Coordinates of C-alpha atoms in Angstrom, one line a residue:
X212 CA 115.9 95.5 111.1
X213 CA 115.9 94.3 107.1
X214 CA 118.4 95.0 104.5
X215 CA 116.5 95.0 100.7
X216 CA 117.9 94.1 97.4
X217 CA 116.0 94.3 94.4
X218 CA 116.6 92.8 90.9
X219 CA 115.4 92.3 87.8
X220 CA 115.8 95.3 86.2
X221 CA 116.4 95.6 82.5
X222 CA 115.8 97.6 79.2
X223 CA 112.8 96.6 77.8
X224 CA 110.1 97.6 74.5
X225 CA 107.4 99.4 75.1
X226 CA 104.9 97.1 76.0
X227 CA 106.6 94.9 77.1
X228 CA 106.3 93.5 80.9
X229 CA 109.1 92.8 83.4
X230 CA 108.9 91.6 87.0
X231 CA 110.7 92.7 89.7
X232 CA 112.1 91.4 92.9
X233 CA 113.4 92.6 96.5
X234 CA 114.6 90.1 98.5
X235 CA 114.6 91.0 102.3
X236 CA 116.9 89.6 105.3
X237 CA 116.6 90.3 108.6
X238 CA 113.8 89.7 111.3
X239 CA 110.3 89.3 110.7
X240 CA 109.8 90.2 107.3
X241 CA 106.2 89.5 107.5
X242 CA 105.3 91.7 110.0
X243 CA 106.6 95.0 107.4
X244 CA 104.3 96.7 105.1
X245 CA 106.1 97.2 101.9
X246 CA 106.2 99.7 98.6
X247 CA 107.6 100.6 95.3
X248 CA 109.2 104.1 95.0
X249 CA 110.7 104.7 91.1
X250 CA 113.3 107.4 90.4
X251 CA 114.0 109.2 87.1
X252 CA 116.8 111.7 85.9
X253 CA 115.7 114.9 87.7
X254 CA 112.9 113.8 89.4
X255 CA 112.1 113.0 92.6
X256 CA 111.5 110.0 94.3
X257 CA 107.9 109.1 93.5
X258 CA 105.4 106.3 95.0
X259 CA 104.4 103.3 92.5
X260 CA 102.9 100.7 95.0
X261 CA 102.1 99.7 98.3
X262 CA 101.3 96.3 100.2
X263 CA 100.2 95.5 103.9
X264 CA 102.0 93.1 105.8
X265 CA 99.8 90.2 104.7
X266 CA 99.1 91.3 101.3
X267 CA 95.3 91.8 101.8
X268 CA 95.5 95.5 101.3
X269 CA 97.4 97.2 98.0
X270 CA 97.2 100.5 96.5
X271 CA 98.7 102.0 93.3
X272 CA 99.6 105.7 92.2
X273 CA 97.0 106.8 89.0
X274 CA 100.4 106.3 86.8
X275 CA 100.4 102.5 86.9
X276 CA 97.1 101.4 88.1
X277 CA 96.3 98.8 85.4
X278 CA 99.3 97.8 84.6
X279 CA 101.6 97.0 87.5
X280 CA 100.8 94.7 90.3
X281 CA 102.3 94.5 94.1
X282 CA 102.5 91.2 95.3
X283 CA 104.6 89.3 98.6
X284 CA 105.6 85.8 99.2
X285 CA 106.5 86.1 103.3
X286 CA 108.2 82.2 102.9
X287 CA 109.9 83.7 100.6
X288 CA 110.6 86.7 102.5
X289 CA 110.3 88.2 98.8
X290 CA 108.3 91.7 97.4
X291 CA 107.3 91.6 93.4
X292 CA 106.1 94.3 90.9
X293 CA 105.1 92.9 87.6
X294 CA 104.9 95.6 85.5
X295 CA 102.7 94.8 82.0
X296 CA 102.3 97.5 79.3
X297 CA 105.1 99.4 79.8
X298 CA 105.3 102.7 78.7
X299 CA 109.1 104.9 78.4
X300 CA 108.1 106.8 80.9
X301 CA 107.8 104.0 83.1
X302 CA 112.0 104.9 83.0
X303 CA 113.2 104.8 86.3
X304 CA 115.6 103.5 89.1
X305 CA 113.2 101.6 91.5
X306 CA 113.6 101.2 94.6
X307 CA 111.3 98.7 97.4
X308 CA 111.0 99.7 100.7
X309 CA 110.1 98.4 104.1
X310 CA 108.0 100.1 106.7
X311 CA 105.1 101.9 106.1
X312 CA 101.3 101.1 104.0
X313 CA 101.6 104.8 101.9
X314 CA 102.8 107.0 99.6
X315 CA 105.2 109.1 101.3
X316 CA 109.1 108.4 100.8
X317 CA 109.9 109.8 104.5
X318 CA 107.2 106.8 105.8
X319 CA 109.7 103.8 105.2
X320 CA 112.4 103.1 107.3
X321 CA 114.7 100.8 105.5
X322 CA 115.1 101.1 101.4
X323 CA 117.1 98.8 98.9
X324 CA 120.3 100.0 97.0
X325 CA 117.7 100.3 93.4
X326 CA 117.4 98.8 90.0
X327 CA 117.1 100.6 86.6
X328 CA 114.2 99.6 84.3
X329 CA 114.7 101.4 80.8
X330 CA 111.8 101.1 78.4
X331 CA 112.9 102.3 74.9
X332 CA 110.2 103.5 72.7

């Protein structure tokens, strides 16, 4: 069982960069493989990044391949997505998970509450 907050989230320029953190409690945080999900006004949720339970294997949707980057610190029992060049519609509530190496929202069983980024243009 893990409980997820994330923070970091601000409004930002476009092209600017911005780094995010989820923070996970709970039992053997290392042993999870992790993602980014991002939500906008009328949208559904939608897949950003993903990251094995020891890092060694990440994948990125087409969107933000380039310009974001997953990465884990497991003594820190922390997830991160620096996001660099960032675009307004890059606009979104995001959201880490815990639970699954994919793309598919219905993969991960536990989710934090979400934080907005808002990139003005």
């Amino acid at each position: 069982q893990v409980q997820l907050v994330e923070s970091g989230g601000r409004l930002v320029q476009a092209g600017g960069s911005l780094r995010l953190s989820c923070a996970a409690s709970g039992r053997t945080f290392s042993s999870y493989d992790m993602g980014w999900f991002r939500q906008a006004p009328g949208k559904e949720r939608e897949f950003v990044a993903t990251i094995n339970w020891s890092g060694g294997s990440t994948y990125y949707a087409d969107s933000v391949k380039g310009r974001f980057t997953i990465s884990r610190d497991n003594a820190k029992n922390t997830v991160y997505l620096q996001m660099n060049s960032l675009k307004p519609e890059d606009t979104a509530v995001y959201y880490c998970a815990a639970g699954s190496y994919g793309t598919s929202t219905w993969n991960y069983a536990y989710w934090g509450q979400g934080t907005q980024v808002t990139v003005s243009s």
